[in-house]
Short mmCIF file of C-alpha atoms in Angstrom, two decimals:
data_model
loop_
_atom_site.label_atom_id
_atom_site.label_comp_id
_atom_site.label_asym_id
_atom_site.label_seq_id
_atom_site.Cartn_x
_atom_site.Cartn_y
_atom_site.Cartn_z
CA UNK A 299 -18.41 12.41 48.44
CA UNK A 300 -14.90 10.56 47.63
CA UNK A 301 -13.37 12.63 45.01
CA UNK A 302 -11.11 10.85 42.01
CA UNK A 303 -7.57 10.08 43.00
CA UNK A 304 -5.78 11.95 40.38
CA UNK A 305 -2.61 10.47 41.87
CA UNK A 306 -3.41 7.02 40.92
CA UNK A 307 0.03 5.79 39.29
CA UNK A 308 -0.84 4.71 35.55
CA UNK A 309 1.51 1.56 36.18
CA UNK A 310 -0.52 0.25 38.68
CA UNK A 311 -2.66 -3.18 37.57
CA UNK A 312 -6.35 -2.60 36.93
CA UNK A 313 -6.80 -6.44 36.80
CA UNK A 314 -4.39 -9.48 36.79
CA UNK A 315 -2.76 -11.29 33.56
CA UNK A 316 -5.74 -13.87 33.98
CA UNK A 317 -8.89 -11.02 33.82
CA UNK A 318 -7.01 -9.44 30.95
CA UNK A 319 -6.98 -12.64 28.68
CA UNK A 320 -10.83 -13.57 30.18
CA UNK A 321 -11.53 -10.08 28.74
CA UNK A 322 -9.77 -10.69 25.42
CA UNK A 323 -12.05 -13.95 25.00
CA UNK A 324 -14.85 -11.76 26.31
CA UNK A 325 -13.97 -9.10 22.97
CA UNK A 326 -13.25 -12.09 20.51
CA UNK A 327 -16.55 -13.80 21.93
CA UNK A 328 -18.93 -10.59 21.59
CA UNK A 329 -17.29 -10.05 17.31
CA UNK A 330 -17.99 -13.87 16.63
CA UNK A 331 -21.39 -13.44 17.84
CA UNK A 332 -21.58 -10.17 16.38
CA UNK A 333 -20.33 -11.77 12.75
CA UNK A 334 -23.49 -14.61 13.33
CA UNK A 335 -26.34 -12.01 13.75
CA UNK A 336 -24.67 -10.13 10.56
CA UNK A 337 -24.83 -13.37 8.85
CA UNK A 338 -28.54 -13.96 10.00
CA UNK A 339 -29.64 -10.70 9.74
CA UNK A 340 -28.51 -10.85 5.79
CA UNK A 341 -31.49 -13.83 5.29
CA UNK A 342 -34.16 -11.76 6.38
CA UNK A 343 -34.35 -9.85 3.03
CA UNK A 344 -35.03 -11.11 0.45
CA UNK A 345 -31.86 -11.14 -1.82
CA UNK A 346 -32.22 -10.63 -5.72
CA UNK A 347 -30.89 -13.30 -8.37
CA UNK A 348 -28.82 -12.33 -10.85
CA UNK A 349 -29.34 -13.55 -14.18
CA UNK A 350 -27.28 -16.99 -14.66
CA UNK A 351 -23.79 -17.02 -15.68
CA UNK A 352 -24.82 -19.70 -17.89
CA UNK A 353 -26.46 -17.03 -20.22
CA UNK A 354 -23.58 -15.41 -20.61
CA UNK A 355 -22.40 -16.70 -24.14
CA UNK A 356 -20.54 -13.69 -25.56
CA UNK A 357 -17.78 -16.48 -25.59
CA UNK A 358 -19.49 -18.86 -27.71
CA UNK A 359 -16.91 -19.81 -30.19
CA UNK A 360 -14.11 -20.87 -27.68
CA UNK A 361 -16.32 -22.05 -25.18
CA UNK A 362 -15.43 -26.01 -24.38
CA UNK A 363 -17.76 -27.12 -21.94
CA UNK A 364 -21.20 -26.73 -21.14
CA UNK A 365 -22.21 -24.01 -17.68
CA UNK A 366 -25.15 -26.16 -16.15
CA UNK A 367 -28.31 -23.73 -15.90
CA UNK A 368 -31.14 -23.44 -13.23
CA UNK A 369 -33.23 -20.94 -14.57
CA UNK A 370 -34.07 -17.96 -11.70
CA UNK A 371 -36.90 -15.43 -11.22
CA UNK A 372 -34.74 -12.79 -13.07
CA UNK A 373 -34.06 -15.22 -15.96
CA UNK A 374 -37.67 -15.70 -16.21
CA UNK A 375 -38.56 -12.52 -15.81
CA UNK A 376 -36.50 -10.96 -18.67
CA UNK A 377 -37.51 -14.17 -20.61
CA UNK A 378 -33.81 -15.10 -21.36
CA UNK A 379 -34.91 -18.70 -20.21
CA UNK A 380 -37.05 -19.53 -23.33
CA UNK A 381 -34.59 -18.02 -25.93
CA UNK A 382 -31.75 -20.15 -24.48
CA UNK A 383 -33.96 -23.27 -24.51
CA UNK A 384 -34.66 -21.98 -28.17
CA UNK A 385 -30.76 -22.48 -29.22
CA UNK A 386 -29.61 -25.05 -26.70
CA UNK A 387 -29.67 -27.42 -29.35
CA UNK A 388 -27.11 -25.64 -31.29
CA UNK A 389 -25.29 -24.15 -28.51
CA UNK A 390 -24.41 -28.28 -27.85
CA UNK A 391 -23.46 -28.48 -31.02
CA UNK A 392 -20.93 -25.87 -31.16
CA UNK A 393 -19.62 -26.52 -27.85
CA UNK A 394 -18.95 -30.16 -29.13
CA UNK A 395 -17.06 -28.81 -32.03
CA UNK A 396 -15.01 -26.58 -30.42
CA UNK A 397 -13.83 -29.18 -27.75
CA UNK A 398 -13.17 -31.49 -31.06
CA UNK A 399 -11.26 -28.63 -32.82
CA UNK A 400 -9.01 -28.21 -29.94
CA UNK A 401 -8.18 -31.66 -29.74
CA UNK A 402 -7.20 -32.09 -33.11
CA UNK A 403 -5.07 -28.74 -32.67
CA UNK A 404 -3.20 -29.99 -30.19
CA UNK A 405 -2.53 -32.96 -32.06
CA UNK A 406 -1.30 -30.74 -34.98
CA UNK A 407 1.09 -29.11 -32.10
CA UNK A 408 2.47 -32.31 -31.10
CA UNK A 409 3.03 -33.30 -34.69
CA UNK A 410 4.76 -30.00 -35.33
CA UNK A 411 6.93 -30.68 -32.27
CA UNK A 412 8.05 -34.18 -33.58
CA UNK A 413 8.95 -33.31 -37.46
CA UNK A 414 10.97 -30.20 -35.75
CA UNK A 415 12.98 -32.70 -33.93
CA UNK A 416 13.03 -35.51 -36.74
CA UNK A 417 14.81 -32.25 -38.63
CA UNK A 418 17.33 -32.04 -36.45
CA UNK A 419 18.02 -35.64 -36.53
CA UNK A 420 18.16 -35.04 -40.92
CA UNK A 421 20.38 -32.60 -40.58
CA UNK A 422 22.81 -34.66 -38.41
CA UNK A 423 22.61 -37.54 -40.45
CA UNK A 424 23.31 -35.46 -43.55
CA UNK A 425 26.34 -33.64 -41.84
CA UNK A 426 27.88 -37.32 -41.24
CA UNK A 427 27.36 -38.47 -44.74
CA UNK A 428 28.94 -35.19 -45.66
CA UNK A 429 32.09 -36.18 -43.07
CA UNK A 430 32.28 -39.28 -44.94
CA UNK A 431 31.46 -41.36 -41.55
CA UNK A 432 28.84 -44.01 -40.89
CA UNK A 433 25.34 -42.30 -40.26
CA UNK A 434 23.87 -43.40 -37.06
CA UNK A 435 20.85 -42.51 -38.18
CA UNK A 436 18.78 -43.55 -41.38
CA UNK A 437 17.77 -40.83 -43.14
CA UNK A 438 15.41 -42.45 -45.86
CA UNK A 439 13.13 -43.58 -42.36
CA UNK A 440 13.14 -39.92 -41.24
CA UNK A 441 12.46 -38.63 -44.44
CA UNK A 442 9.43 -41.02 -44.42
CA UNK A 443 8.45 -40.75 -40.46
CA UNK A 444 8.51 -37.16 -41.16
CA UNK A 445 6.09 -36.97 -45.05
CA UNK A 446 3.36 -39.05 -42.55
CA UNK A 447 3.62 -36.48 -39.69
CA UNK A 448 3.11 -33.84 -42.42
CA UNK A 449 0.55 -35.98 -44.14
CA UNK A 450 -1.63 -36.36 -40.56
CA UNK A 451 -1.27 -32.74 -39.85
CA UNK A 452 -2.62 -32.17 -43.99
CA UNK A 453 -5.77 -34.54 -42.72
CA UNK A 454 -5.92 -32.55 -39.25
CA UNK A 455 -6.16 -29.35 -40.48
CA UNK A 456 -8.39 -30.30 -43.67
CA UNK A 457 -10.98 -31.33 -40.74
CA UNK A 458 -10.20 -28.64 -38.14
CA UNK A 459 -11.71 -26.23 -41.31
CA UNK A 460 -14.28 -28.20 -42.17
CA UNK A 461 -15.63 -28.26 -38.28
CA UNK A 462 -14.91 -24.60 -38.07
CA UNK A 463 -16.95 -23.68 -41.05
CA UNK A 464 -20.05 -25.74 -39.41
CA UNK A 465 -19.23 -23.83 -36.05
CA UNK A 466 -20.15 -20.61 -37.85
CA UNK A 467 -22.62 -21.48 -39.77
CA UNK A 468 -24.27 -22.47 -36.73
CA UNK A 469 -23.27 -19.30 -34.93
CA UNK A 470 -24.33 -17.58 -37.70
CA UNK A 471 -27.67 -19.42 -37.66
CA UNK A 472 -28.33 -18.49 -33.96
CA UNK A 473 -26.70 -14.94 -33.78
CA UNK A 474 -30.33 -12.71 -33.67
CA UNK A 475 -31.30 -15.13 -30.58
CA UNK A 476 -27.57 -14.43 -29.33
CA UNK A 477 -27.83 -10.54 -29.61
CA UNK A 478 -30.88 -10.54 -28.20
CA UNK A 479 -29.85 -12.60 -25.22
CA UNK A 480 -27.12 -10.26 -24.60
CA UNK A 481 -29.17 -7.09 -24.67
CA UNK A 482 -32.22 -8.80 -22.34
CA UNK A 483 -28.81 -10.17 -19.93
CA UNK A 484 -27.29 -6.79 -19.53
CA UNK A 485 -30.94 -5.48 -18.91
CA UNK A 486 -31.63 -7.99 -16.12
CA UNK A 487 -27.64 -7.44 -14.98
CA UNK A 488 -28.74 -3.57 -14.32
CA UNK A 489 -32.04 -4.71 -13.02
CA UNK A 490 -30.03 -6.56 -10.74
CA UNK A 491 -27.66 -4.15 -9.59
CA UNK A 492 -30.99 -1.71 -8.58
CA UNK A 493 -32.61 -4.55 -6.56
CA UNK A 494 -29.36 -5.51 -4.91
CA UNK A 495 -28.48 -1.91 -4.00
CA UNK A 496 -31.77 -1.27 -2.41
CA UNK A 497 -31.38 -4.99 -0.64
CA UNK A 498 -27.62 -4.00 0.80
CA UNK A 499 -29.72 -0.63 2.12
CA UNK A 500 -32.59 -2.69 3.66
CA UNK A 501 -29.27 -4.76 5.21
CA UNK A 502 -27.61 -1.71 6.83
CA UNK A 503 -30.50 -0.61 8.20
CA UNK A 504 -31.74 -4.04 10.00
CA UNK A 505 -27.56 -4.30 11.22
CA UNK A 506 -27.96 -0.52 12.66
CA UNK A 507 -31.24 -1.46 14.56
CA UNK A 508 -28.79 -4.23 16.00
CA UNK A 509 -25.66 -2.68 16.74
CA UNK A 510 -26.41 1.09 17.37
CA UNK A 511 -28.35 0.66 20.53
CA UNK A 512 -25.71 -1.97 21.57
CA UNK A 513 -23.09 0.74 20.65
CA UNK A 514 -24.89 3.57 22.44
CA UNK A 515 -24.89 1.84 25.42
CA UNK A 516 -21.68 0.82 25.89
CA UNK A 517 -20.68 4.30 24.67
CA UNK A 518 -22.89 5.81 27.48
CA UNK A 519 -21.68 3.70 30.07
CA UNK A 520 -17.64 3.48 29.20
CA UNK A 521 -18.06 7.47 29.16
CA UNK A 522 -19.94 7.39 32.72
CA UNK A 523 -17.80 4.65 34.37
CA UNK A 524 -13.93 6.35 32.83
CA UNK A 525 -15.26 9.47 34.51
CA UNK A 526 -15.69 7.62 37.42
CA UNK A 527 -13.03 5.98 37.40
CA UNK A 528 -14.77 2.68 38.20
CA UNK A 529 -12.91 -0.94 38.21
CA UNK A 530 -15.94 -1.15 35.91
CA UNK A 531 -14.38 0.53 33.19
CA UNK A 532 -11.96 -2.18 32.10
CA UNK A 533 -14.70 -5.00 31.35
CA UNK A 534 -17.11 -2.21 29.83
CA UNK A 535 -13.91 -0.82 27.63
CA UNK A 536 -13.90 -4.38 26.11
CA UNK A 537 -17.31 -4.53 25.16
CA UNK A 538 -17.43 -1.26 24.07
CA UNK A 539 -14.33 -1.55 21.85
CA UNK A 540 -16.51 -4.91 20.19
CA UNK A 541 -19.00 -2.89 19.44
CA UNK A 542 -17.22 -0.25 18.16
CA UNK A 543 -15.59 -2.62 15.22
CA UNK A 544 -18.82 -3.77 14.85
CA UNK A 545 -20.05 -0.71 13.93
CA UNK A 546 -17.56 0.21 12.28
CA UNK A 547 -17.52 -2.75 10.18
CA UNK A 548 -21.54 -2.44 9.43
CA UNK A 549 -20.52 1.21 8.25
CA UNK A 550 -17.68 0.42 5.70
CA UNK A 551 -18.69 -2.64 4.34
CA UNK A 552 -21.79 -0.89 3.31
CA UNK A 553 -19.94 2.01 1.77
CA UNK A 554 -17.99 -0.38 -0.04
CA UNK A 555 -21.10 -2.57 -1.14
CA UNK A 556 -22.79 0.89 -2.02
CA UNK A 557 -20.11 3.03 -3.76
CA UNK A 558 -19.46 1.73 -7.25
CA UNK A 559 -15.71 0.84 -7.19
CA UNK A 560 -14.79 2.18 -10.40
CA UNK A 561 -15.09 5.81 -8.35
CA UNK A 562 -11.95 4.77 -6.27
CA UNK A 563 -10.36 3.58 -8.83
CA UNK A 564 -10.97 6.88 -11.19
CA UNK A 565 -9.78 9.24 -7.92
CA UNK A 566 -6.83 7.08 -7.23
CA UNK A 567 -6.44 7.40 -10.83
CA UNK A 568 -6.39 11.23 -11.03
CA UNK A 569 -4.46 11.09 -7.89
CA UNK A 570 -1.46 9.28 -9.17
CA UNK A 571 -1.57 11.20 -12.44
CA UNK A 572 -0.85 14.29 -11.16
CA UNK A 573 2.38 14.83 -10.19
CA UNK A 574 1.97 17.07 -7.21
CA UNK A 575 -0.80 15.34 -5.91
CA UNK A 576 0.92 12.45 -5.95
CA UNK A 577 4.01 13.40 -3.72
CA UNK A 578 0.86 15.51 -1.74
CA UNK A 579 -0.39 12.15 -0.94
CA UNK A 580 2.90 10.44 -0.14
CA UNK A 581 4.06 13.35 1.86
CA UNK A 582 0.68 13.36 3.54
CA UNK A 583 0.70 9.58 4.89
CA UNK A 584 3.94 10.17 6.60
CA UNK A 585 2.85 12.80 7.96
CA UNK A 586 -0.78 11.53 9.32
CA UNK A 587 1.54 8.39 10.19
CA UNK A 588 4.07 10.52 12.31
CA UNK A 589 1.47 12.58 13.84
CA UNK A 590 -0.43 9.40 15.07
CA UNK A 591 2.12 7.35 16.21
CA UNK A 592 3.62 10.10 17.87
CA UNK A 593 0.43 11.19 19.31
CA UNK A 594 0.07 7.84 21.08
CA UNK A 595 3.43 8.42 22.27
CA UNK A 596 3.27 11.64 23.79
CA UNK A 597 0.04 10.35 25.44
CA UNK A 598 1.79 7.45 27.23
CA UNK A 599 4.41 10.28 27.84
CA UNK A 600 1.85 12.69 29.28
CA UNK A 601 0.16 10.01 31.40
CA UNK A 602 3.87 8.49 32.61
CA UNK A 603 5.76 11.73 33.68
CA UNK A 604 2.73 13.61 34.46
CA UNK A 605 4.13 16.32 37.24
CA UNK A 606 1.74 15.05 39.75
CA UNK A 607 2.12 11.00 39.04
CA UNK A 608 5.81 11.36 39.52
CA UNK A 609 5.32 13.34 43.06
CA UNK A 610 2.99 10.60 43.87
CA UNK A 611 5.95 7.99 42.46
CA UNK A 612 8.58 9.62 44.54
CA UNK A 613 6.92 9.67 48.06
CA UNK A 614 5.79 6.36 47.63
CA UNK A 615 9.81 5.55 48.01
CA UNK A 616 9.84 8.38 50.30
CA UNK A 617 11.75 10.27 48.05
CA UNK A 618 12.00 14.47 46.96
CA UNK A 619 9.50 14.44 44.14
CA UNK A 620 12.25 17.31 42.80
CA UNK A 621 15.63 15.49 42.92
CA UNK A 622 14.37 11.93 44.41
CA UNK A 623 16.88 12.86 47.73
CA UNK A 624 15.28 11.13 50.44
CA UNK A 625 13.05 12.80 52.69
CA UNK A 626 14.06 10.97 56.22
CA UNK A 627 16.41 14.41 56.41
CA UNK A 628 13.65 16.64 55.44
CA UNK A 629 10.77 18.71 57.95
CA UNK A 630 9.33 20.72 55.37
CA UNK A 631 11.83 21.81 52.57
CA UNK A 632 13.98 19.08 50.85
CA UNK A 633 17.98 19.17 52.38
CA UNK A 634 19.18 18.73 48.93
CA UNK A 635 17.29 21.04 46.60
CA UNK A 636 15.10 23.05 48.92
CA UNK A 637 12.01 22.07 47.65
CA UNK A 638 9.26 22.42 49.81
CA UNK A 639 7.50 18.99 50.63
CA UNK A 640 5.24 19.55 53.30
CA UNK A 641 2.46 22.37 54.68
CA UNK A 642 0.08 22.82 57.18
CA UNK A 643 -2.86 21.54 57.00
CA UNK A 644 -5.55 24.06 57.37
CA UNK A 645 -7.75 21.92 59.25
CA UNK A 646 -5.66 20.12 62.07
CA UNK A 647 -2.52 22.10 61.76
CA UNK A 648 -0.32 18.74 61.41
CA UNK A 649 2.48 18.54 58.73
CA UNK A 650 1.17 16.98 55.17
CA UNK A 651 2.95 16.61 52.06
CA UNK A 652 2.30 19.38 49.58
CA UNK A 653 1.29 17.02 46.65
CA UNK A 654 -1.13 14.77 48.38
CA UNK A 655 -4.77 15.96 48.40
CA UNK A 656 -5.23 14.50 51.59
CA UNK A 657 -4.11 15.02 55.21
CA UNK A 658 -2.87 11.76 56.50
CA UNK A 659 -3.92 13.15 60.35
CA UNK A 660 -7.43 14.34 59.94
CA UNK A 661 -8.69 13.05 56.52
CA UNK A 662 -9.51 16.39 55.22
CA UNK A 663 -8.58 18.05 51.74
#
């Protein structure tokens, strides 16, 4: 039985430039395919409707335009179909006027505008009459440019009332079938939110049955061919890691779908309002940040100057894994620092170097 190499020097290449970026397409490949199935997998339910936007008419007296309407299986089923077909009639109506209103507000804008700057054109023309100098400007015309705008905006607004009274009336007229539509919408809106919960539930689970075995796998075998050391390991590590963000991903994005928002929101809340907890959780990033980060980096340190992978560095060069003296001078103790480099071996009796395993004479350990 070969044992593991635990001199294998970490710098070495498991695979060249071109396996690493086949392996990268490899990762890339398996999460694209991974984000189709997802997308698939989401049809096989089936997903709730939610009642139409287009019932939504708490906006009614601004509203401008018309929301087109396709009445769904939740619409019908609260009945907010027939009362809307009831009023539709005089939701028309009082869309039309408040488009109509608007535009004849604007105009009283842009009239406003003008007789502010036909006033400043007055008031220059007076303040040359006053200097005793020839007016540029005729004042009797601005006077009289200025009485119409005044008169049109008199007309605009007379009619912008008139349309607003018959906008409430109407909205008066309809306002039992408009309460009630709001109460029956924000009945099928919960209804909704039930059936949609237990839909992103029936989701998860069908994405587990897909990913979990595909995870456990890979899992199973990365474990099994690391220990190994296999030249394995590097193409299973990529398909592993794919499945691991796909898991991942099928796990958050269902806590997110699942956990009402508004709890983040009310912890971060409480969070930031306390004081202490507040520099508790700014204090606390930098700390998880500087622990991680330099967690990675004493890794890669561990790995790099590991004792044993430096020996195994050094006599590759032929060199005093100690003080990196070379070792042509040496028998068994380095002739700089005294080190000793080479035993016995217990087998054959031949010199071998203290921090291979193996004797390079008889093969033994």
């Amino acid at each position: 039985m070969v044992e593991k190499d635990t001199y294998t020097e970490i710098s070495e290449k498991r695979t060249s430039k071109l396996g690493y970026l086949i392996l990268a397409a490899l990762f890339v490949f398996l999460f694209v395919i991974g984000q189709t199935v997802f997308s698939d997998i989401k049809e096989i339910p089936d997903r709730p409707d939610s009642p139409s936007f287009c019932l939504y008419l708490e906006d009614i007296e601004s509203m401008t335009y018309k929301r087109s309407c396709s009445f769904n299986e939740m619409d019908k089923k609260y009945g907010l179909d027939v009362i809307y077909l009831n009023i539709e009639h005089d939701i028309d109506r009082i869309i039309g006027l408040n488009r109509v209103i608007n535009n004849k507000e604007q105009l009283v804008d842009l009239n406003e505008y003008k007789i502010s700057g036909l006033l400043g054109e007055y008031d220059v023309s007076l303040q040359e009459v006053i200097a005793d100098e020839e007016p540029l400007l005729d004042k009797s015309e601005i006077k009289s440019r200025i009485g119409s705008l005044e008169s049109s905006n008199d007309v605009l607004s007379s009619e912008i009332g008139q349309m607003i009274s018959e906008r409430d009336l109407l909205i008066q007229k309809i306002r039992p079938d408009l309460d009630r539509l709001e109460v029956l919408y924000d009945e099928a809106r919960d209804d909704y939110k039930t059936q949609i919960a237990y839909y992103n539930v029936k989701v998860f689970v069908l994405k587990l049955l897909f990913v979990l075995p595909f995870f456990g796998v890979f899992l199973f075998l990365y474990l099994k061919y690391k220990k190994k050391d296999s030249p394995y390991t590097i193409i299973i590590t990529s398909i592993f890691f794919a499945s691991t963000i796909l898991f991942l991903q099928v796990v958050l994005v269902f806590l997110y779908e699942i956990l009402p928002m508004e709890w983040f929101a009310e912890i971060f809340r409480v969070l930031m309002s306390v004081s202490i907890l507040k520099y508790l959780v700014y204090y606390g990033s930098v700390v998880v940040v500087i622990v991680l980060l330099g967690g990675i980096v004493y890794y890669i340190q561990k790995k790099v100057y590991d004792p044993k992978r430096v020996a195994y560095r050094y006599l590759k060069d032929n060199k005093c894994p100690n003080c990196g003296f070379n070792l042509e001078l040496a028998e068994v103790y380095c002739a700089k620092c005294g080190r000793q480099v080479k035993t016995k071996c217990l087998k054959c009796k031949n010199l071998k170097y203290v921090d291979l395993a193996y004797c390079p004479f008889c093969g033994k350990k």
